[in-house]
Structure formats: structure tokens, C-alpha cells
């Protein structure tokens, strides 16, 4: 059976918008990160159907953002959607991701299992090439460092909604890497 996105020839960007809108409809989601309220990146458009009261804009402080994501997720029955507009920026939060989020279940004998969905993207090179500081692809390297965080490189539109729904429903920590170039198609 083909997914809704595949049946309707939905664009990559529209399938992401639908997936994120679905997350925004869930009563226990909170979206934090850069460009989640004030815009400024191609990623911002994916939040167009998420209510503003579910969004917290953060300044550029990547490591603190990842730590706050973990702290908020541990505080109660909440699913944090932590947004890093470029995978290059996520590199600054790797200590929190690798040493804390990835290991907290093991360190707590399974008692702590925070629900965190981390969104990032490989930056586009067209129509404007952001250069090597904004268009790196570190998916394989990051995947190699993580043992419990689920890493998914979202390369096609046909499965975006299903994958984000699966991540939300199954819990735990997820890292989705989107393709910024496909937002242009």
C-alpha cells in the first residue's frame, strides 16, 4: 500500500509540513530551537501549522539547547521536538547528545527514557550555496557515535509522516536528518 504522500505526489516540503503539523496537534509536544518562532531559515516553513504557544525560540546556544531538551523531557510526560536548522550546528551539541541523551537509559538502568525528537538538515546548495560551514553531511559519523538514539536520514517524501508518527508513538530519542535541498523542489 502506498502512503498518502506517494499517492498524491506530494512534495518533500509538504510532506514534512504535514508530519510536523501532526506532531503539533499532539497535546504533549513542545518545539524548541532556532528559527521556530521568528523564522529565518528554510526549516521555519515546516512549522507553519504548529501553534505558536507550542514553540520556544532559543538564541544560538546549541549545547545548552540539547541539555534543555533533555531536562524538559525528563521533567514530565512531554515530547520535546528540538530543532537545529543545519546539521553543522548540531555538531556543537554532540557532547549532550552522545554523553547524556544517548547514555541516560543505560546510566539509569532503563528508568529514564526521555521522549525527544531532534530535527536537523543537510543545508541546501541551491539556489544559494551556504558554503562548507552550512552544507555538511555528517549523518554516517553521527550514527556511528550513537548507540540508543534512533537516527533516520529522511531522503524521500513518501515516508515522512509515518516516520515522525512512529518516533512520537514509540518514544525514546530520535534524530531526523532532512534534506534542505529538497525543500526547494
Coordinates of N, CA and C in Angstrom, one line a residue:
X1 N 0.8 -1.2 0.0 CA 0.0 0.0 0.0 C 0.9 1.2 0.0
X2 N 0.6 2.2 -0.9 CA 1.4 3.4 -1.0 C 0.9 4.4 0.1
X3 N 1.8 5.2 0.6 CA 1.5 6.2 1.6 C 0.7 7.3 0.9
X4 N 0.1 8.2 1.7 CA -0.6 9.3 1.2 C 0.3 10.3 0.4
X5 N 1.5 10.5 0.9 CA 2.4 11.4 0.2 C 2.8 10.8 -1.2
X6 N 3.0 9.5 -1.3 CA 3.3 8.9 -2.5 C 2.1 8.9 -3.5
X7 N 0.9 8.6 -3.0 CA -0.3 8.6 -3.8 C -0.6 9.9 -4.4
X8 N -0.3 11.0 -3.7 CA -0.7 12.4 -4.2 C 0.4 13.1 -4.8
X9 N 1.6 12.5 -5.0 CA 2.8 13.1 -5.5 C 3.1 14.4 -4.7
X10 N 3.0 14.3 -3.4 CA 3.2 15.4 -2.5 C 4.7 15.7 -2.6
X11 N 5.0 17.0 -2.5 CA 6.4 17.4 -2.4 C 7.1 17.0 -1.1
X12 N 8.4 17.0 -1.1 CA 9.1 16.7 0.1 C 8.7 17.7 1.2
X13 N 8.8 19.0 0.9 CA 8.5 20.1 1.8 C 7.1 19.9 2.4
X14 N 6.1 19.6 1.5 CA 4.7 19.5 2.0 C 4.6 18.3 2.9
X15 N 5.3 17.2 2.6 CA 5.2 16.0 3.5 C 5.8 16.3 4.9
X16 N 6.9 17.1 4.9 CA 7.5 17.5 6.2 C 6.5 18.4 6.9
X17 N 5.9 19.4 6.2 CA 4.9 20.3 6.9 C 3.8 19.4 7.5
X18 N 3.3 18.5 6.8 CA 2.2 17.6 7.3 C 2.6 16.8 8.5
X19 N 3.9 16.3 8.5 CA 4.4 15.5 9.6 C 4.5 16.4 10.8
X20 N 5.1 17.6 10.7 CA 5.3 18.4 11.8 C 4.0 19.0 12.3
X21 N 3.0 19.2 11.4 CA 1.7 19.7 11.8 C 1.1 18.6 12.7
X22 N 1.2 17.4 12.3 CA 0.7 16.3 13.1 C 1.3 16.3 14.5
X23 N 2.6 16.4 14.6 CA 3.3 16.5 15.9 C 2.7 17.7 16.7
X24 N 2.5 18.8 16.0 CA 2.0 20.0 16.7 C 0.6 19.8 17.3
X25 N -0.2 18.9 16.7 CA -1.5 18.6 17.2 C -1.6 17.7 18.4
X26 N -0.5 17.1 18.7 CA -0.4 16.2 19.9 C -0.4 17.1 21.1
X27 N -1.1 16.7 22.2 CA -1.2 17.5 23.3 C 0.1 17.7 24.2
X28 N 1.0 16.8 24.0 CA 2.2 16.8 24.8 C 3.5 17.2 24.1
X29 N 3.4 17.9 23.0 CA 4.6 18.2 22.3 C 5.0 19.7 22.5
X30 N 6.3 19.9 22.5 CA 6.8 21.3 22.7 C 8.0 21.4 21.7
X31 N 8.0 22.5 20.9 CA 9.0 22.7 19.9 C 10.0 23.8 20.4
X32 N 11.3 23.4 20.4 CA 12.3 24.4 20.9 C 13.4 24.5 19.9
X33 N 14.1 25.7 19.8 CA 15.2 25.8 18.9 C 15.3 27.1 18.2
X34 N 16.2 27.1 17.3 CA 16.5 28.3 16.5 C 15.5 28.4 15.3
X35 N 15.0 29.6 15.0 CA 14.0 29.9 13.9 C 12.7 29.2 14.1
X36 N 12.3 28.9 15.3 CA 11.0 28.2 15.5 C 9.8 29.2 15.6
X37 N 10.1 30.4 16.1 CA 9.1 31.5 16.2 C 9.3 32.6 15.2
X38 N 10.6 33.1 15.1 CA 10.9 34.2 14.2 C 11.3 34.0 12.8
X39 N 11.4 32.7 12.4 CA 11.8 32.4 11.1 C 13.2 32.7 10.8
X40 N 13.6 32.6 9.5 CA 15.0 32.9 9.2 C 15.7 31.8 8.5
X41 N 15.0 30.6 8.4 CA 15.7 29.5 7.6 C 14.6 28.8 6.9
X42 N 15.0 28.0 5.9 CA 14.1 27.2 5.1 C 13.3 26.3 6.0
X43 N 13.9 25.9 7.2 CA 13.3 25.0 8.1 C 12.0 25.6 8.8
X44 N 12.0 26.9 8.9 CA 10.9 27.6 9.6 C 9.6 27.3 8.9
X45 N 9.6 27.2 7.6 CA 8.3 27.0 6.9 C 7.7 25.7 7.3
X46 N 8.4 24.7 7.8 CA 7.9 23.4 8.2 C 7.0 23.5 9.5
X47 N 7.1 24.6 10.2 CA 6.3 24.8 11.4 C 5.1 25.7 11.2
X48 N 4.7 26.0 9.9 CA 3.7 26.9 9.7 C 2.3 26.5 10.3
X49 N 2.1 25.2 10.6 CA 0.8 24.8 11.1 C 0.9 24.4 12.6
X50 N 2.1 24.7 13.2 CA 2.3 24.4 14.6 C 1.9 25.6 15.4
X51 N 1.0 25.5 16.4 CA 0.6 26.7 17.2 C 1.7 27.4 17.9
X52 N 1.7 28.7 17.8 CA 2.8 29.5 18.4 C 3.0 29.2 19.9
X53 N 1.9 28.9 20.6 CA 2.1 28.6 22.1 C 2.8 27.3 22.4
X54 N 3.1 26.5 21.3 CA 3.9 25.3 21.5 C 5.3 25.5 21.1
X55 N 5.7 26.7 20.8 CA 7.1 27.0 20.3 C 7.9 27.9 21.2
X56 N 9.1 27.5 21.4 CA 10.0 28.4 22.2 C 11.3 28.7 21.4
X57 N 11.4 29.9 21.1 CA 12.6 30.4 20.3 C 13.8 30.5 21.2
X58 N 14.9 29.9 20.8 CA 16.2 30.0 21.5 C 17.2 30.7 20.7
X59 N 18.1 31.4 21.4 CA 19.3 32.0 20.7 C 20.2 30.9 20.2
X60 N 21.3 31.3 19.6 CA 22.3 30.3 19.1 C 23.1 29.9 20.4
X61 N 22.7 28.7 20.9 CA 23.4 28.1 22.0 C 23.1 26.6 22.0
X62 N 23.7 26.0 21.0 CA 23.4 24.6 20.6 C 23.5 23.6 21.7
X63 N 24.6 23.6 22.5 CA 24.8 22.6 23.5 C 23.8 22.8 24.7
X64 N 23.5 24.1 25.0 CA 22.6 24.3 26.1 C 21.2 23.9 25.6
X65 N 20.9 24.1 24.3 CA 19.6 23.7 23.8 C 19.4 22.2 24.0
X66 N 20.4 21.4 23.6 CA 20.3 19.9 23.8 C 20.1 19.5 25.2
X67 N 20.9 20.2 26.1 CA 20.7 19.9 27.5 C 19.3 20.3 28.0
X68 N 18.8 21.4 27.6 CA 17.5 21.8 28.0 C 16.4 20.9 27.4
X69 N 16.7 20.4 26.2 CA 15.7 19.4 25.6 C 15.7 18.1 26.5
X70 N 16.8 17.7 27.0 CA 16.8 16.5 27.9 C 16.1 16.8 29.2
X71 N 16.5 18.0 29.8 CA 15.9 18.3 31.1 C 14.4 18.5 31.0
X72 N 13.9 19.1 29.9 CA 12.4 19.2 29.8 C 11.8 17.9 29.5
X73 N 12.4 17.0 28.8 CA 11.8 15.7 28.5 C 11.8 14.8 29.8
X74 N 12.7 15.0 30.7 CA 12.8 14.3 31.9 C 11.8 14.8 33.0
X75 N 11.4 16.1 32.8 CA 10.5 16.7 33.8 C 9.1 16.1 33.8
X76 N 8.6 15.6 32.7 CA 7.3 15.1 32.8 C 6.9 14.4 31.5
X77 N 5.6 14.2 31.4 CA 5.1 13.4 30.2 C 5.0 14.4 29.0
X78 N 6.1 14.6 28.4 CA 6.2 15.6 27.3 C 7.2 15.1 26.2
X79 N 6.9 15.4 25.0 CA 7.7 15.0 23.9 C 8.4 16.3 23.4
X80 N 9.7 16.5 23.5 CA 10.4 17.6 23.0 C 10.8 17.5 21.6
X81 N 10.5 18.4 20.7 CA 11.0 18.5 19.4 C 12.0 19.6 19.3
X82 N 13.2 19.2 19.2 CA 14.4 20.1 19.3 C 14.9 20.3 17.9
X83 N 15.0 21.6 17.5 CA 15.2 21.9 16.1 C 16.6 22.7 15.9
X84 N 17.4 22.1 15.1 CA 18.7 22.6 14.7 C 18.6 22.8 13.1
X85 N 18.5 24.0 12.6 CA 18.3 24.2 11.2 C 19.4 23.6 10.3
X86 N 20.6 23.4 10.8 CA 21.6 22.7 10.0 C 22.3 21.7 10.8
X87 N 22.7 20.6 10.2 CA 23.4 19.5 10.9 C 24.8 20.1 11.4
X88 N 25.3 21.1 10.7 CA 26.6 21.7 11.0 C 26.5 22.3 12.4
X89 N 25.3 22.8 12.8 CA 25.1 23.5 14.1 C 24.9 22.4 15.2
X90 N 24.4 21.3 14.8 CA 24.2 20.2 15.7 C 25.5 19.7 16.3
X91 N 26.6 19.8 15.5 CA 27.9 19.4 16.0 C 28.3 20.0 17.3
X92 N 27.8 21.2 17.5 CA 28.1 21.9 18.8 C 27.4 21.4 20.0
X93 N 26.4 20.5 19.7 CA 25.6 19.9 20.8 C 25.9 18.4 21.0
X94 N 27.0 17.9 20.4 CA 27.3 16.5 20.4 C 27.6 16.0 21.8
X95 N 28.2 16.7 22.6 CA 28.5 16.2 24.0 C 27.2 15.9 24.7
X96 N 26.3 16.7 24.6 CA 25.0 16.4 25.3 C 24.3 15.3 24.6
X97 N 24.3 15.2 23.3 CA 23.7 14.1 22.6 C 24.3 12.8 22.8
X98 N 25.7 12.7 22.7 CA 26.4 11.4 22.8 C 26.6 11.0 24.3
X99 N 26.9 11.9 25.1 CA 27.2 11.5 26.5 C 26.1 11.6 27.5
X100 N 25.0 12.2 27.1 CA 23.8 12.3 28.0 C 22.6 11.6 27.5
X101 N 22.0 12.2 26.3 CA 20.8 11.6 25.8 C 21.0 10.2 25.4
X102 N 22.1 9.9 24.7 CA 22.3 8.5 24.2 C 22.6 7.5 25.3
X103 N 23.1 8.0 26.5 CA 23.5 7.1 27.5 C 22.6 7.1 28.7
X104 N 21.6 8.0 28.8 CA 20.8 8.1 30.0 C 20.0 6.9 30.4
X105 N 19.6 6.1 29.4 CA 18.9 4.9 29.7 C 19.7 3.9 30.3
X106 N 21.0 3.8 29.8 CA 21.9 2.8 30.4 C 22.4 3.2 31.8
X107 N 22.6 4.5 31.9 CA 23.1 5.0 33.2 C 22.0 4.9 34.3
X108 N 20.7 4.9 33.9 CA 19.6 4.8 34.9 C 19.0 3.5 35.0
X109 N 19.7 2.5 34.4 CA 19.1 1.1 34.4 C 17.7 1.1 33.8
X110 N 17.5 1.9 32.7 CA 16.3 1.9 32.0 C 15.2 2.7 32.6
X111 N 15.4 3.4 33.7 CA 14.4 4.1 34.4 C 14.1 5.4 33.7
X112 N 15.1 6.0 33.0 CA 14.9 7.2 32.3 C 14.9 7.0 30.8
X113 N 13.8 7.4 30.2 CA 13.7 7.2 28.7 C 13.0 8.4 28.2
X114 N 13.7 9.5 28.0 CA 13.1 10.8 27.6 C 12.6 10.7 26.1
X115 N 11.5 11.4 25.9 CA 11.0 11.4 24.5 C 11.5 12.7 23.9
X116 N 12.4 12.5 22.9 CA 13.0 13.7 22.2 C 13.1 13.4 20.8
X117 N 12.6 14.3 20.0 CA 12.7 14.2 18.5 C 13.6 15.4 18.1
X118 N 14.8 15.1 17.6 CA 15.7 16.1 17.2 C 15.6 16.2 15.7
X119 N 15.4 17.4 15.2 CA 15.3 17.7 13.8 C 16.5 18.5 13.3
X120 N 17.1 18.1 12.2 CA 18.1 18.9 11.6 C 18.1 18.6 10.1
X121 N 19.0 19.3 9.4 CA 19.0 19.1 7.9 C 20.4 19.3 7.4
X122 N 20.7 18.6 6.3 CA 21.8 18.9 5.5 C 21.4 20.2 4.7
X123 N 22.2 21.2 4.8 CA 21.8 22.5 4.2 C 21.8 22.4 2.7
X124 N 20.9 23.2 2.0 CA 20.9 23.2 0.5 C 22.1 24.0 -0.1
X125 N 22.4 23.6 -1.3 CA 23.5 24.3 -2.0 C 22.9 25.2 -3.1
X126 N 21.6 25.1 -3.4 CA 20.9 25.9 -4.4 C 19.6 26.4 -3.8
X127 N 19.1 27.5 -4.1 CA 19.7 28.5 -5.1 C 20.9 29.3 -4.6
X128 N 21.2 29.2 -3.3 CA 22.3 29.8 -2.7 C 23.1 28.8 -1.9
X129 N 24.4 28.7 -2.2 CA 25.3 27.7 -1.5 C 25.8 28.4 -0.3
X130 N 25.4 27.8 0.9 CA 25.8 28.4 2.2 C 27.2 28.1 2.5
X131 N 27.9 27.3 1.7 CA 29.3 27.0 1.9 C 29.5 25.8 2.8
X132 N 30.8 25.5 3.0 CA 31.1 24.2 3.7 C 30.6 24.3 5.2
X133 N 30.4 25.5 5.7 CA 30.0 25.6 7.1 C 28.5 25.4 7.3
X134 N 27.8 25.3 6.2 CA 26.3 25.2 6.3 C 25.7 24.0 5.5
X135 N 26.6 23.2 4.8 CA 26.1 22.2 3.9 C 26.7 20.8 4.1
X136 N 27.3 20.6 5.3 CA 28.0 19.3 5.5 C 27.0 18.2 5.7
X137 N 27.4 17.0 5.5 CA 26.6 15.8 5.7 C 27.4 14.9 6.6
X138 N 27.0 14.9 7.9 CA 27.7 14.1 8.9 C 26.8 13.0 9.4
X139 N 25.8 12.5 8.7 CA 24.9 11.5 9.1 C 25.6 10.2 9.5
X140 N 26.5 9.7 8.7 CA 27.2 8.5 9.0 C 28.1 8.6 10.2
X141 N 28.8 9.7 10.4 CA 29.6 9.9 11.6 C 28.8 10.0 12.8
X142 N 27.7 10.7 12.8 CA 26.9 10.8 14.0 C 26.2 9.5 14.3
X143 N 25.8 8.8 13.3 CA 25.1 7.5 13.5 C 26.1 6.5 14.2
X144 N 27.4 6.6 13.8 CA 28.4 5.7 14.4 C 28.7 6.0 15.8
X145 N 28.4 7.3 16.3 CA 28.7 7.6 17.7 C 27.5 7.3 18.6
X146 N 26.3 7.1 18.1 CA 25.2 6.8 18.9 C 24.8 5.4 19.0
X147 N 24.4 5.0 20.2 CA 24.1 3.6 20.4 C 22.6 3.3 20.7
X148 N 21.9 4.3 21.3 CA 20.5 4.2 21.6 C 19.6 5.2 20.9
X149 N 20.1 6.3 20.5 CA 19.4 7.3 19.7 C 19.1 6.7 18.3
X150 N 17.9 6.7 17.9 CA 17.5 6.3 16.6 C 17.8 7.4 15.6
X151 N 18.6 7.1 14.6 CA 19.0 8.1 13.6 C 18.3 7.7 12.2
X152 N 17.6 8.7 11.7 CA 16.9 8.4 10.4 C 17.2 9.6 9.4
X153 N 17.8 9.3 8.3 CA 18.1 10.3 7.2 C 16.9 10.3 6.3
X154 N 16.1 11.3 6.4 CA 14.8 11.4 5.7 C 15.1 11.9 4.3
X155 N 15.2 11.0 3.3 CA 15.6 11.4 2.0 C 14.5 11.4 1.0
X156 N 13.3 10.9 1.3 CA 12.2 10.9 0.4 C 10.9 11.4 1.1
X157 N 10.0 11.9 0.3 CA 8.7 12.5 0.9 C 7.8 11.4 1.3
X158 N 7.8 10.2 0.7 CA 6.8 9.2 0.8 C 6.6 8.7 2.2
X159 N 7.6 8.8 3.1 CA 7.6 8.2 4.4 C 7.7 9.2 5.6
X160 N 7.7 10.5 5.3 CA 8.0 11.5 6.4 C 6.9 11.4 7.5
X161 N 5.7 11.5 7.1 CA 4.6 11.5 8.1 C 4.7 10.2 9.0
X162 N 4.8 9.1 8.3 CA 4.8 7.8 9.0 C 6.0 7.7 10.0
X163 N 7.2 8.2 9.5 CA 8.4 8.1 10.4 C 8.3 9.0 11.6
X164 N 7.8 10.3 11.4 CA 7.6 11.1 12.6 C 6.6 10.6 13.5
X165 N 5.5 10.1 13.0 CA 4.5 9.5 13.9 C 5.0 8.3 14.6
X166 N 5.8 7.4 13.9 CA 6.4 6.3 14.6 C 7.3 6.7 15.7
X167 N 8.1 7.7 15.5 CA 9.1 8.2 16.5 C 8.3 8.7 17.7
X168 N 7.2 9.5 17.5 CA 6.4 10.0 18.6 C 5.8 8.9 19.4
X169 N 5.2 7.9 18.7 CA 4.5 6.8 19.3 C 5.4 5.9 20.1
X170 N 6.6 5.6 19.5 CA 7.4 4.6 20.1 C 8.3 5.2 21.2
X171 N 8.4 6.5 21.3 CA 9.2 7.1 22.4 C 10.7 7.0 22.2
X172 N 11.4 7.4 23.2 CA 12.8 7.3 23.2 C 13.4 8.6 22.4
X173 N 14.6 8.5 22.1 CA 15.2 9.6 21.4 C 15.4 9.3 19.9
X174 N 15.1 10.3 19.1 CA 15.2 10.2 17.6 C 15.9 11.4 17.1
X175 N 16.7 11.1 16.1 CA 17.4 12.2 15.3 C 17.0 12.0 13.8
X176 N 16.3 13.0 13.3 CA 15.9 13.1 11.9 C 16.7 14.1 11.2
X177 N 17.4 13.6 10.1 CA 18.2 14.5 9.3 C 17.4 14.6 8.0
X178 N 16.9 15.8 7.7 CA 16.2 16.1 6.5 C 17.1 16.7 5.4
X179 N 16.6 16.8 4.2 CA 17.4 17.2 3.1 C 17.0 18.6 2.7
X180 N 17.8 19.6 3.1 CA 17.4 21.0 2.8 C 17.2 21.3 1.3
X181 N 17.9 20.7 0.5 CA 17.8 20.9 -1.0 C 16.4 20.5 -1.5
X182 N 15.8 19.5 -0.9 CA 14.5 19.0 -1.3 C 13.4 19.9 -0.9
X183 N 13.7 20.9 0.0 CA 12.7 21.9 0.3 C 12.4 22.8 -0.9
X184 N 13.4 22.9 -1.8 CA 13.3 23.8 -2.9 C 12.5 23.1 -4.1
X185 N 12.3 21.8 -4.1 CA 11.7 21.1 -5.2 C 10.2 21.2 -5.2

